[in-house]
Short mmCIF file of C-alpha atoms in Angstrom, two decimals:
data_model
loop_
_atom_site.label_atom_id
_atom_site.label_comp_id
_atom_site.label_asym_id
_atom_site.label_seq_id
_atom_site.Cartn_x
_atom_site.Cartn_y
_atom_site.Cartn_z
CA MET E 1 -15.82 -81.90 59.42
CA LYS E 2 -14.76 -82.79 62.78
CA LYS E 3 -16.00 -82.14 66.06
CA ILE E 4 -14.98 -78.70 67.44
CA SER E 5 -15.28 -76.65 70.18
CA ILE E 6 -15.32 -72.73 70.19
CA TYR E 7 -14.08 -70.57 73.05
CA LYS E 8 -14.97 -67.02 73.04
CA PRO E 9 -12.69 -65.18 75.41
CA SER E 10 -13.03 -61.46 76.37
CA THR E 11 -9.31 -60.40 76.92
CA VAL E 12 -6.09 -61.50 75.07
CA ASP E 13 -4.68 -62.83 78.40
CA GLN E 14 -7.24 -65.31 78.54
CA ALA E 15 -7.16 -66.52 74.76
CA ILE E 16 -3.50 -66.93 75.57
CA GLN E 17 -4.38 -69.18 78.73
CA ILE E 18 -6.74 -71.49 76.64
CA LEU E 19 -4.43 -71.74 73.80
CA SER E 20 -1.77 -73.00 76.46
CA GLN E 21 -4.04 -75.21 77.74
CA HIS E 22 -4.79 -76.91 74.56
CA GLY E 23 -1.56 -77.03 73.06
CA THR E 24 -1.24 -77.38 69.45
CA SER E 25 -5.00 -78.83 68.99
CA ALA E 26 -6.17 -74.98 69.68
CA ALA E 27 -5.80 -72.30 67.17
CA VAL E 28 -6.81 -68.55 66.97
CA TYR E 29 -10.34 -67.94 65.02
CA ALA E 30 -10.85 -64.68 63.76
CA GLY E 31 -12.13 -64.24 59.94
CA GLY E 32 -12.33 -68.04 59.61
CA THR E 33 -11.40 -67.85 55.68
CA ASP E 34 -8.63 -69.69 55.90
CA LEU E 35 -9.19 -71.87 58.94
CA LEU E 36 -12.63 -72.77 58.45
CA ILE E 37 -11.59 -74.15 54.78
CA ARG E 38 -8.58 -75.98 56.54
CA LEU E 39 -11.37 -77.33 58.84
CA LYS E 40 -13.81 -78.51 56.05
CA ASN E 41 -10.88 -79.72 53.96
CA ARG E 42 -10.43 -82.37 56.88
CA LEU E 43 -6.72 -81.75 57.62
CA GLU E 44 -4.74 -83.47 59.85
CA GLN E 45 -3.62 -80.35 61.57
CA ALA E 46 -6.71 -78.47 61.71
CA PRO E 47 -7.52 -77.68 65.51
CA SER E 48 -10.38 -79.12 67.42
CA TYR E 49 -10.73 -75.98 69.60
CA LEU E 50 -11.09 -72.65 68.46
CA VAL E 51 -10.32 -69.55 70.14
CA ASP E 52 -12.67 -66.78 68.65
CA ILE E 53 -10.94 -63.42 69.11
CA LYS E 54 -13.31 -61.61 67.21
CA LYS E 55 -14.95 -60.28 70.86
CA ILE E 56 -11.76 -59.02 72.30
CA ASP E 57 -11.52 -55.18 72.21
CA HIS E 58 -8.63 -53.38 71.03
CA LEU E 59 -7.69 -56.06 67.94
CA ARG E 60 -9.61 -53.93 65.77
CA TYR E 61 -8.64 -50.45 64.88
CA ILE E 62 -6.41 -48.33 62.47
CA LYS E 63 -4.73 -45.45 64.17
CA GLU E 64 -2.27 -43.14 63.85
CA ASP E 65 0.57 -43.23 66.38
CA ALA E 66 2.34 -40.47 68.31
CA GLN E 67 5.31 -40.75 65.70
CA GLY E 68 2.99 -40.51 62.52
CA GLY E 69 3.04 -44.06 61.77
CA VAL E 70 -0.04 -46.22 62.09
CA GLU E 71 -0.95 -49.28 64.16
CA ILE E 72 -3.26 -51.69 62.95
CA GLY E 73 -5.13 -54.05 64.91
CA ALA E 74 -4.64 -57.89 63.93
CA ALA E 75 -8.23 -58.51 63.86
CA THR E 76 -8.99 -55.54 61.46
CA LYS E 77 -10.84 -56.54 58.45
CA LEU E 78 -8.84 -56.23 54.92
CA ALA E 79 -12.04 -54.27 53.66
CA GLU E 80 -11.55 -51.88 56.62
CA LEU E 81 -7.65 -51.43 55.57
CA ALA E 82 -8.51 -50.82 51.94
CA ASP E 83 -11.23 -48.36 52.64
CA SER E 84 -9.03 -46.50 55.44
CA ARG E 85 -8.34 -42.76 54.58
CA LEU E 86 -5.34 -42.91 56.88
CA LEU E 87 -3.65 -45.56 55.04
CA GLN E 88 -4.46 -44.18 51.57
CA GLU E 89 -2.96 -41.23 52.67
CA LYS E 90 0.12 -42.43 54.06
CA TYR E 91 0.70 -45.85 52.63
CA PRO E 92 -1.36 -45.95 49.17
CA MET E 93 1.08 -48.73 48.03
CA LEU E 94 -0.20 -50.87 51.01
CA VAL E 95 -3.87 -50.28 50.10
CA GLU E 96 -3.29 -50.88 46.73
CA ALA E 97 -1.67 -54.26 47.66
CA VAL E 98 -5.04 -55.10 50.05
CA ASN E 99 -7.41 -54.49 47.21
CA LYS E 100 -5.59 -57.26 44.81
CA ILE E 101 -6.10 -59.75 47.86
CA SER E 102 -8.77 -62.30 47.22
CA SER E 103 -12.29 -60.97 46.53
CA PRO E 104 -14.46 -57.99 48.42
CA GLU E 105 -16.67 -60.66 49.70
CA LEU E 106 -13.47 -62.29 51.26
CA ARG E 107 -11.68 -59.09 52.16
CA ASN E 108 -15.02 -58.26 54.24
CA ALA E 109 -14.49 -61.27 56.61
CA SER E 110 -10.47 -61.83 56.41
CA THR E 111 -8.45 -59.91 58.83
CA LEU E 112 -4.81 -58.63 58.53
CA GLY E 113 -3.82 -61.25 61.00
CA GLY E 114 -5.24 -63.81 59.35
CA ASP E 115 -3.65 -62.85 55.91
CA LEU E 116 -0.37 -62.78 57.44
CA LEU E 117 -0.37 -65.88 59.07
CA GLN E 118 -2.47 -68.15 56.65
CA GLU E 119 -1.88 -71.73 55.96
CA VAL E 120 -0.31 -72.20 52.34
CA TRP E 121 -2.81 -72.92 49.54
CA CYS E 122 -1.02 -76.00 47.98
CA GLN E 123 -3.72 -78.00 46.23
CA TYR E 124 -1.98 -80.93 47.51
CA LEU E 125 -2.24 -79.97 51.05
CA ARG E 126 -5.76 -78.40 50.79
CA GLY E 127 -6.93 -81.74 48.78
CA GLY E 128 -5.83 -84.14 51.79
CA TYR E 129 -2.76 -85.38 50.59
CA SER E 130 -0.40 -86.83 53.32
CA CYS E 131 2.37 -84.19 52.98
CA TRP E 132 4.61 -82.28 55.22
CA ARG E 133 1.89 -79.93 56.57
CA ASN E 134 -0.73 -82.59 56.94
CA GLY E 135 1.03 -85.75 58.70
CA GLY E 136 3.05 -86.97 56.05
CA TYR E 137 6.71 -86.80 55.00
CA LEU E 138 6.61 -86.18 51.39
CA CYS E 139 6.00 -82.54 49.31
CA TYR E 140 3.45 -83.82 46.52
CA GLY E 141 3.89 -80.26 45.11
CA ALA E 142 7.63 -80.85 44.06
CA ILE E 143 6.71 -84.01 42.18
CA GLY E 144 3.39 -82.83 41.03
CA ASP E 145 1.72 -80.14 39.20
CA ASN E 146 3.88 -76.91 40.70
CA SER E 147 2.81 -74.35 38.03
CA TYR E 148 0.96 -71.92 40.31
CA TYR E 149 1.62 -72.03 44.15
CA HIS E 150 5.32 -73.59 44.48
CA SER E 151 8.40 -72.22 45.17
CA ALA E 152 10.89 -71.28 42.27
CA MET E 153 13.42 -70.31 44.64
CA GLY E 154 13.99 -73.71 46.11
CA GLY E 155 12.58 -75.04 49.15
CA ARG E 156 13.08 -77.10 52.56
CA LEU E 157 10.60 -80.00 53.01
CA CYS E 158 7.42 -78.27 51.76
CA TYR E 159 7.88 -76.41 48.49
CA ALA E 160 4.47 -74.31 48.56
CA VAL E 161 4.75 -70.65 48.29
CA TYR E 162 3.94 -68.26 51.27
CA PRO E 163 0.60 -66.86 49.68
CA GLY E 164 -0.04 -63.74 51.75
CA ASP E 165 0.02 -60.06 49.93
CA ALA E 166 0.00 -58.13 52.92
CA ALA E 167 3.35 -59.27 54.19
CA THR E 168 4.87 -58.74 50.93
CA ALA E 169 3.55 -54.96 51.04
CA LEU E 170 4.19 -54.25 54.63
CA ILE E 171 7.97 -55.53 54.53
CA PRO E 172 8.91 -52.31 52.40
CA PHE E 173 7.67 -50.00 54.90
CA ASP E 174 9.73 -52.02 57.64
CA ALA E 175 6.48 -52.73 59.40
CA ARG E 176 6.63 -54.77 62.62
CA ALA E 177 4.10 -57.10 64.20
CA LYS E 178 3.47 -57.29 68.04
CA LEU E 179 2.70 -60.65 69.54
CA ALA E 180 1.25 -61.58 73.08
CA THR E 181 2.76 -64.51 74.55
CA PRO E 182 2.73 -65.51 77.95
CA GLN E 183 5.65 -64.22 78.79
CA GLY E 184 4.49 -60.59 77.40
CA VAL E 185 4.95 -58.71 74.42
CA LYS E 186 7.08 -59.99 71.67
CA GLU E 187 7.87 -57.42 68.54
CA LEU E 188 9.25 -58.85 65.21
CA SER E 189 9.78 -57.61 61.76
CA ILE E 190 7.85 -58.61 59.44
CA GLU E 191 10.47 -60.49 57.79
CA GLN E 192 11.13 -62.43 61.06
CA LEU E 193 7.47 -63.28 61.40
CA VAL E 194 7.03 -64.97 58.22
CA PRO E 195 10.73 -66.50 57.22
CA GLY E 196 8.95 -69.22 55.30
CA ASP E 197 9.10 -72.73 56.08
CA LEU E 198 10.25 -73.78 59.59
CA MET E 199 9.65 -76.28 62.19
CA VAL E 200 7.63 -74.77 65.16
CA ASP E 201 6.00 -76.66 68.12
CA GLY E 202 6.62 -80.00 65.97
CA ARG E 203 4.68 -78.34 63.03
CA ILE E 204 6.01 -77.21 59.41
CA GLN E 205 4.54 -73.74 59.17
CA SER E 206 5.43 -70.28 57.33
CA HIS E 207 5.14 -67.78 60.55
CA VAL E 208 7.09 -68.43 63.78
CA VAL E 209 3.74 -67.53 65.94
CA ARG E 210 3.86 -70.61 68.57
CA PHE E 211 0.55 -72.06 69.46
CA ASN E 212 0.23 -70.06 72.80
CA GLU E 213 0.86 -66.82 71.19
CA ILE E 214 -1.13 -64.37 69.34
CA LEU E 215 -0.57 -61.70 66.61
CA THR E 216 -2.26 -58.41 68.11
CA SER E 217 -1.14 -55.62 66.07
CA VAL E 218 1.06 -54.14 63.19
CA VAL E 219 2.94 -51.28 63.33
CA ILE E 220 4.09 -49.06 60.51
CA PRO E 221 6.54 -46.67 61.10
CA PRO E 222 5.96 -42.86 59.62
CA PRO E 223 6.14 -42.28 55.91
CA MET E 224 9.33 -40.35 54.74
CA PRO E 225 9.27 -37.71 52.16
CA GLY E 226 10.52 -38.60 48.86
CA VAL E 227 8.98 -42.24 49.01
CA ARG E 228 7.68 -43.80 45.86
CA ALA E 229 5.91 -47.48 46.15
CA SER E 230 4.24 -49.87 43.98
CA PHE E 231 2.76 -53.19 44.27
CA GLU E 232 2.38 -55.42 41.16
CA LYS E 233 0.40 -58.98 41.11
CA LEU E 234 0.17 -61.39 38.54
CA ARG E 235 -2.28 -64.46 39.27
CA PRO E 236 -3.74 -67.24 37.24
CA ARG E 237 -7.11 -65.35 37.34
CA GLY E 238 -7.94 -61.40 37.29
CA VAL E 239 -9.39 -61.52 40.45
CA TRP E 240 -9.89 -63.94 43.57
CA ASP E 241 -6.70 -65.63 43.33
CA PHE E 242 -3.20 -65.89 44.92
CA ALA E 243 -0.01 -64.49 43.24
CA MET E 244 1.97 -66.54 40.55
CA ALA E 245 4.53 -63.56 41.26
CA SER E 246 4.12 -60.21 43.10
CA LEU E 247 6.21 -57.17 43.67
CA ALA E 248 6.24 -54.69 46.24
CA ILE E 249 8.91 -51.91 45.61
CA ARG E 250 9.53 -48.70 47.72
CA LEU E 251 12.08 -46.06 46.88
CA GLN E 252 13.58 -43.43 48.90
CA LEU E 253 14.36 -40.74 46.31
CA ARG E 254 16.50 -37.63 46.48
CA GLU E 255 15.33 -35.78 43.13
CA LYS E 256 15.79 -38.80 40.66
CA THR E 257 18.57 -40.43 42.55
CA ILE E 258 17.54 -43.48 44.58
CA GLU E 259 19.11 -43.35 47.98
CA ASP E 260 17.34 -46.49 49.72
CA ALA E 261 15.18 -49.22 48.08
CA ARG E 262 13.28 -51.99 49.32
CA VAL E 263 12.19 -54.72 46.86
CA VAL E 264 9.99 -57.62 48.10
CA PHE E 265 8.89 -60.49 45.83
CA GLY E 266 5.81 -62.73 46.87
CA GLY E 267 4.35 -65.60 45.01
CA ILE E 268 7.68 -67.27 44.01
CA ALA E 269 9.06 -68.66 47.39
CA GLY E 270 8.34 -70.09 50.78
CA ARG E 271 8.54 -66.65 52.13
CA PRO E 272 8.41 -62.92 50.72
CA LEU E 273 11.54 -62.82 49.14
CA ARG E 274 13.56 -59.55 50.21
CA GLU E 275 15.84 -58.98 47.39
CA THR E 276 18.77 -57.37 48.78
CA VAL E 277 21.05 -57.80 45.80
CA VAL E 278 18.66 -55.55 43.78
CA GLU E 279 18.15 -53.18 46.35
CA THR E 280 22.10 -52.77 46.46
CA PHE E 281 22.08 -52.26 42.86
CA LEU E 282 19.41 -49.50 42.83
CA LYS E 283 21.04 -47.43 45.36
CA GLY E 284 22.45 -44.41 43.95
CA LYS E 285 21.37 -45.23 40.43
CA THR E 286 18.91 -42.45 39.09
CA LEU E 287 15.81 -43.54 38.54
CA SER E 288 14.44 -43.76 34.82
CA SER E 289 12.49 -46.08 32.40
CA GLU E 290 15.36 -48.16 31.42
CA LEU E 291 16.65 -48.86 34.97
CA GLY E 292 14.43 -51.75 35.17
CA GLU E 293 15.83 -53.64 32.25
CA GLN E 294 19.23 -53.23 33.96
CA ALA E 295 17.88 -54.61 37.60
CA ILE E 296 16.56 -57.44 36.37
CA SER E 297 19.94 -58.78 34.98
CA VAL E 298 21.04 -59.06 38.80
CA ALA E 299 17.77 -60.21 40.23
CA LEU E 300 16.95 -63.79 41.42
CA VAL E 301 20.09 -65.39 40.42
CA ASN E 302 19.41 -68.22 42.83
CA ALA E 303 16.30 -69.08 41.13
CA ALA E 304 15.83 -73.08 41.37
CA PRO E 305 12.67 -73.65 39.81
CA LEU E 306 10.52 -76.73 39.83
CA LYS E 307 9.92 -78.98 36.85
CA TYR E 308 6.65 -76.44 35.73
CA ASN E 309 7.12 -73.29 37.21
CA ALA E 310 10.21 -71.57 35.61
CA THR E 311 7.82 -69.01 34.22
CA LYS E 312 7.47 -67.46 37.43
CA ILE E 313 10.99 -66.23 37.67
CA ASP E 314 10.24 -64.55 34.42
CA MET E 315 7.10 -63.04 35.78
CA ALA E 316 8.94 -61.69 38.80
CA LYS E 317 11.62 -59.92 36.61
CA GLY E 318 8.83 -58.81 34.41
CA LEU E 319 7.28 -57.29 37.33
CA LEU E 320 10.50 -55.60 38.60
CA ALA E 321 10.93 -53.78 35.20
CA SER E 322 6.95 -52.94 35.07
CA GLY E 323 7.31 -51.68 38.71
CA LEU E 324 10.56 -49.58 38.14
CA ALA E 325 9.02 -48.06 35.04
CA ARG E 326 5.82 -47.17 36.65
CA LEU E 327 7.80 -45.39 39.42
CA SER E 328 9.67 -43.71 37.31
CA ALA E 329 6.97 -42.06 34.95
CA MET T 1 6.86 -92.46 62.89
CA ARG T 2 9.15 -92.96 65.79
CA ASN T 3 12.49 -91.04 66.22
CA LEU T 4 14.89 -91.95 63.38
CA ASP T 5 18.41 -92.71 64.61
CA GLY T 6 19.89 -94.59 61.70
CA ILE T 7 20.15 -94.26 57.98
CA LEU T 8 21.29 -96.57 55.24
CA LEU T 9 22.33 -95.66 52.23
CA GLU T 10 22.70 -97.24 48.80
CA PRO T 11 25.26 -94.90 46.81
CA VAL T 12 23.59 -95.74 43.47
CA GLY T 13 20.77 -92.84 43.24
CA CYS T 14 21.07 -91.89 46.56
CA LEU T 15 24.30 -90.26 47.21
CA ALA T 16 25.72 -89.94 43.50
CA GLU T 17 23.54 -90.05 39.73
CA PHE T 18 25.28 -93.28 38.17
CA PRO T 19 25.09 -93.37 34.57
CA ALA T 20 23.00 -96.45 32.87
CA GLU T 21 25.60 -97.13 30.28
CA PRO T 22 28.11 -99.61 32.60
CA PHE T 23 25.01 -101.19 33.92
CA HIS T 24 23.71 -101.86 30.05
CA GLU T 25 27.34 -103.28 29.48
CA ILE T 26 26.95 -105.60 32.52
CA ALA T 27 23.51 -106.76 30.99
CA ARG T 28 25.09 -107.25 27.56
CA ARG T 29 28.55 -108.96 28.49
CA LEU T 30 27.72 -111.09 31.30
CA LEU T 31 23.84 -111.75 30.63
CA GLY T 32 23.93 -111.59 26.88
CA ARG T 33 21.02 -109.29 27.06
CA ARG T 34 20.32 -106.72 24.06
CA GLY T 35 18.81 -103.62 24.22
CA LYS T 36 18.76 -101.23 27.15
CA LEU T 37 17.17 -101.71 30.58
CA SER T 38 16.49 -98.39 31.28
CA ALA T 39 17.60 -94.72 30.69
CA SER T 40 18.10 -94.57 34.54
CA GLY T 41 21.43 -95.88 36.32
CA SER T 42 19.47 -96.89 39.27
CA ARG T 43 16.60 -98.63 37.49
CA CYS T 44 19.36 -100.42 35.65
CA TYR T 45 21.01 -101.56 38.70
CA TRP T 46 18.28 -102.68 40.78
CA HIS T 47 17.07 -104.47 38.08
CA LEU T 48 20.41 -106.53 37.55
CA LEU T 49 20.50 -107.13 41.10
CA LYS T 50 17.70 -110.11 40.56
CA ARG T 51 20.30 -111.89 38.62
CA VAL T 52 23.23 -110.84 40.16
CA GLY T 53 24.25 -114.96 41.08
CA GLU T 54 24.60 -115.21 36.96
CA PHE T 55 27.48 -112.68 36.71
CA SER T 56 30.65 -114.69 35.58
CA PRO T 57 33.19 -113.89 35.58
CA GLN T 58 32.50 -111.63 38.65
CA THR T 59 35.82 -109.84 38.00
CA LEU T 60 34.17 -108.13 35.20
CA ALA T 61 31.07 -107.36 36.85
CA GLU T 62 33.34 -105.57 39.48
CA ALA T 63 35.41 -104.04 36.96
CA LEU T 64 32.14 -102.42 35.26
CA GLU T 65 30.95 -101.47 38.19
CA ILE T 66 34.23 -99.94 39.04
CA GLU T 67 33.70 -98.08 35.62
CA ALA T 68 30.10 -96.89 36.86
CA VAL T 69 31.55 -95.51 40.15
CA ASN T 70 34.34 -93.78 38.32
CA ALA T 71 31.50 -92.21 36.05
CA ALA T 72 29.29 -91.42 38.63
CA ALA T 73 28.33 -87.78 39.80
CA LEU T 74 28.10 -87.20 43.50
CA TYR T 75 25.38 -84.98 44.53
CA GLU T 76 26.59 -81.51 45.39
CA ASP T 77 24.82 -81.80 48.77
CA ALA T 78 26.08 -85.03 49.96
CA VAL T 79 28.88 -83.96 51.77
CA PRO T 80 27.27 -81.56 54.05
CA ALA T 81 24.10 -83.33 54.76
CA LEU T 82 26.25 -86.45 55.70
CA ALA T 83 28.28 -84.07 57.83
CA GLU T 84 25.23 -82.27 59.43
CA LEU T 85 23.64 -86.20 60.11
CA LYS T 86 27.06 -87.22 61.72
CA ALA T 87 26.98 -84.02 63.63
CA MET T 88 23.33 -84.76 64.91
CA GLY T 89 24.49 -88.39 66.28
CA ILE T 90 22.79 -90.25 63.42
CA HIS T 91 24.05 -93.60 62.69
CA LEU T 92 25.01 -93.72 59.09
CA SER T 93 25.59 -97.30 57.36
CA ILE T 94 26.54 -97.91 53.51
CA ALA T 95 24.13 -100.84 52.98
CA SER T 96 24.68 -101.53 49.15
CA SER T 97 24.61 -104.32 46.75
CA LEU T 98 27.46 -103.23 44.79
CA SER T 99 30.68 -105.30 44.81
CA GLY T 100 32.99 -104.46 47.79
CA ALA T 101 35.58 -103.02 45.22
CA ALA T 102 33.16 -100.67 43.81
CA ILE T 103 32.20 -99.23 47.19
CA THR T 104 35.71 -98.95 48.42
CA CYS T 105 36.41 -97.18 45.01
CA PHE T 106 33.30 -94.95 45.53
CA LEU T 107 34.15 -94.11 49.26
CA GLU T 108 37.92 -93.05 48.60
CA LYS T 109 36.89 -91.25 45.25
CA HIS T 110 34.63 -89.06 47.06
CA SER T 111 36.42 -89.19 50.63
CA LEU T 112 33.31 -90.44 52.23
CA GLY T 113 34.81 -93.21 54.36
CA GLY T 114 34.98 -90.77 57.47
CA PHE T 115 31.22 -90.48 57.53
CA PHE T 116 29.76 -94.26 57.92
CA THR T 117 30.37 -96.11 61.02
CA ASP T 118 29.95 -99.39 59.06
CA VAL T 119 30.15 -100.18 55.35
CA TRP T 120 28.07 -103.17 54.01
CA HIS T 121 28.26 -104.46 50.46
CA ARG T 122 27.37 -107.46 48.77
CA ASP T 123 30.82 -109.24 49.43
CA ASN T 124 30.91 -108.90 52.92
CA ALA T 125 27.01 -109.31 53.41
CA GLY T 126 26.87 -112.35 51.88
CA GLY T 127 23.99 -111.32 49.47
CA VAL T 128 22.38 -108.35 47.69
CA GLN T 129 19.07 -106.47 47.91
CA ALA T 130 17.60 -106.83 51.39
CA VAL T 131 20.74 -108.63 52.71
CA PRO T 132 23.18 -105.68 53.37
CA LEU T 133 20.43 -103.87 54.98
CA ILE T 134 19.66 -106.63 57.33
CA ARG T 135 23.40 -107.06 58.10
CA ALA T 136 23.88 -103.26 58.68
CA LEU T 137 20.89 -103.41 61.04
CA CYS T 138 22.23 -106.29 63.11
CA GLY T 139 25.95 -104.93 63.07
CA ALA T 140 24.99 -101.69 64.56
CA SER T 141 21.94 -103.35 66.94
CA LEU T 142 19.49 -100.84 65.26
CA GLN T 143 15.69 -101.05 65.59
CA PRO T 144 14.38 -101.34 62.05
CA GLU T 145 11.54 -98.95 62.98
CA ASN T 146 13.97 -96.28 63.39
CA VAL T 147 15.90 -96.60 60.42
CA MET T 148 15.17 -95.13 56.94
CA PHE T 149 16.45 -96.28 53.82
CA LEU T 150 17.03 -93.97 50.86
CA THR T 151 15.95 -95.30 47.55
CA ASP T 152 14.89 -93.87 44.33
CA THR T 153 13.09 -97.30 42.54
CA VAL T 154 10.40 -99.38 43.22
CA GLU T 155 12.68 -102.46 44.03
CA GLY T 156 14.67 -100.15 46.78
CA ILE T 157 11.05 -99.59 48.49
CA LYS T 158 10.12 -103.22 48.68
CA VAL T 159 13.70 -103.95 49.97
CA ALA T 160 13.24 -101.38 52.58
CA ARG T 161 9.87 -102.86 53.47
CA SER T 162 11.22 -106.41 53.60
CA ALA T 163 13.99 -105.34 55.95
CA GLY T 164 11.49 -103.34 58.19
CA VAL T 165 13.18 -100.13 57.92
CA HIS T 166 11.56 -96.98 56.34
CA PRO T 167 11.63 -96.61 52.75
CA VAL T 168 12.38 -92.91 51.89
CA LEU T 169 12.36 -91.77 48.02
CA MET T 170 15.10 -89.63 46.72
CA MET T 171 12.91 -87.49 44.36
CA ASN T 172 15.52 -87.17 41.68
CA ASP T 173 13.10 -87.37 38.82
CA PRO T 174 9.71 -85.55 39.42
CA ASP T 175 7.93 -88.24 37.15
CA GLU T 176 9.22 -91.24 38.53
CA ALA T 177 8.82 -89.90 41.92
CA ARG T 178 5.16 -89.14 41.34
CA ARG T 179 4.81 -92.93 40.38
CA LEU T 180 7.05 -94.06 43.39
CA ALA T 181 4.74 -92.02 45.63
CA MET T 182 1.72 -94.31 45.03
CA ARG T 183 3.85 -97.08 46.31
CA SER T 184 3.51 -95.26 50.04
CA PRO T 185 7.02 -94.93 50.83
CA SER T 186 7.30 -93.30 54.35
CA GLY T 187 8.49 -90.02 53.00
CA GLY T 188 10.18 -88.51 50.14
CA VAL T 189 12.94 -85.55 49.66
CA VAL T 190 14.27 -83.58 47.00
CA SER T 191 17.45 -83.03 48.25
CA LEU T 192 19.79 -84.71 50.86
CA HIS T 193 19.92 -81.58 52.70
CA GLU T 194 16.07 -82.09 53.72
CA ILE T 195 17.13 -85.26 55.63
CA PRO T 196 18.54 -83.82 58.86
CA ASP T 197 15.13 -81.67 58.93
CA PHE T 198 13.10 -84.68 57.96
CA ILE T 199 14.87 -86.28 61.50
CA ARG T 200 14.33 -83.28 63.50
CA LEU T 201 10.78 -82.90 62.35
CA VAL T 202 9.84 -86.52 63.56
CA ALA T 203 11.64 -86.01 66.74
CA ALA T 204 9.74 -82.76 67.26
CA GLN T 205 6.28 -83.94 66.60
CA ASN T 206 7.20 -86.85 69.02
CA ARG T 207 8.07 -84.41 71.47
CA THR T 208 4.82 -82.14 70.87
CA GLY T 209 2.51 -85.42 71.07
CA GLN T 210 3.86 -86.42 74.27
CA LEU T 211 2.94 -82.78 75.70
CA ASP T 212 -0.22 -82.53 73.93
CA GLY T 213 -1.18 -86.01 74.92
#
């Protein structure tokens, strides 16, 4: 592992100052379940300076806001989300999703911010191949084994899928992220936070957070009456693995009529993929056990699987059918 | 990698999918070769270039190459990618070992002539393989280390290296691309629409490197 220096700032402002000073050679360190592995894997883009934000007050909390929504500090452990009565009561689908992230041990260490902003888990990147995210100019996933962790919806330079489950589950609730930046607080939707492969500060990354910015919290609007939501995930192993395909779905119902819908697929594209075509299709329909079969006929029509991962599209469509069936029960 | 400001393009395998059959025909009728060279049009083409001096009559070779051009399928992202690259101010040159007649036919058929600052082929370059690349570099006063050559064959990688430019893989066939990736190309793209991002990323990395450094 390369030699690293660790800073332990006590405020967000101090942390931003340190990050600004070191440029892209510094990174925020909280749970460490992604960052430390990148260091162990000796990745080209792994930082030399870690800015440990664990001791900063006001980054680890789950609290109800004045409007009846919930704000979650970015350094809150995933296990704390999974155990939260407040979240269970207001957004049970989010808790269901968090419980399907990784393993209990890792959820005890991983933070919400870390899950949202984690690096992709392409085996070629993590294996030290000189790919787009590791100092090179070629995607080995596009030409190698892309059965599990690569996009079936096309790509742009890097074909790895966005691996986080929390973002997939938060988007249906129209959750927003707050970032501390040198210019002040910036607020983005979760979709805007993780738009997939893009160039930020000369690097390919899945999120828009710049080298001198810190994700501080996630705000979820108050739950609406008549909402049903579900999270489904298929992975190569029963536990402790990333999604080959996942689906977060939220329906706003009046009686059995769908008034509004959010449909977000995970594990199949470089970003959590909001499928607006299906959302539009569902609006005005009556929720029934047969609706899923109709919905899959309009879903993911722009699929562009790689050589070995066409099955992901079938899986995702299967999740859509089963998710809708589950909500109609 | 230094900032890239020029791209040399060989239409065969980089702008269009060429069928193998016309190249088999050249091998059969002009070189007396039996059997097929390869199922890939690109590989057949590059293989034949080693013996282009033996083509006789040249007019028949030209006619068969034009047949190949007419049967070639332009990649659907070629025009938007070329348009974006041109708008970015990237110098685009054709540097091909096809005959002048075949290149003219290719550019006219797909209305691509306007994208290229210069067009080099084996007739005006006076040779094949690295010769059109070197003529293109000299003609436009491009520094080789600022230029990429797109290719989908091992011969193309070698030719790019011999001209001093960056060989960048067009990863048309994943299995072949995996083999070619072992030859340490400077990079690789799945689709032409990634080339503008490739160039922007290199430029952004160089800018960030200056800031960090």
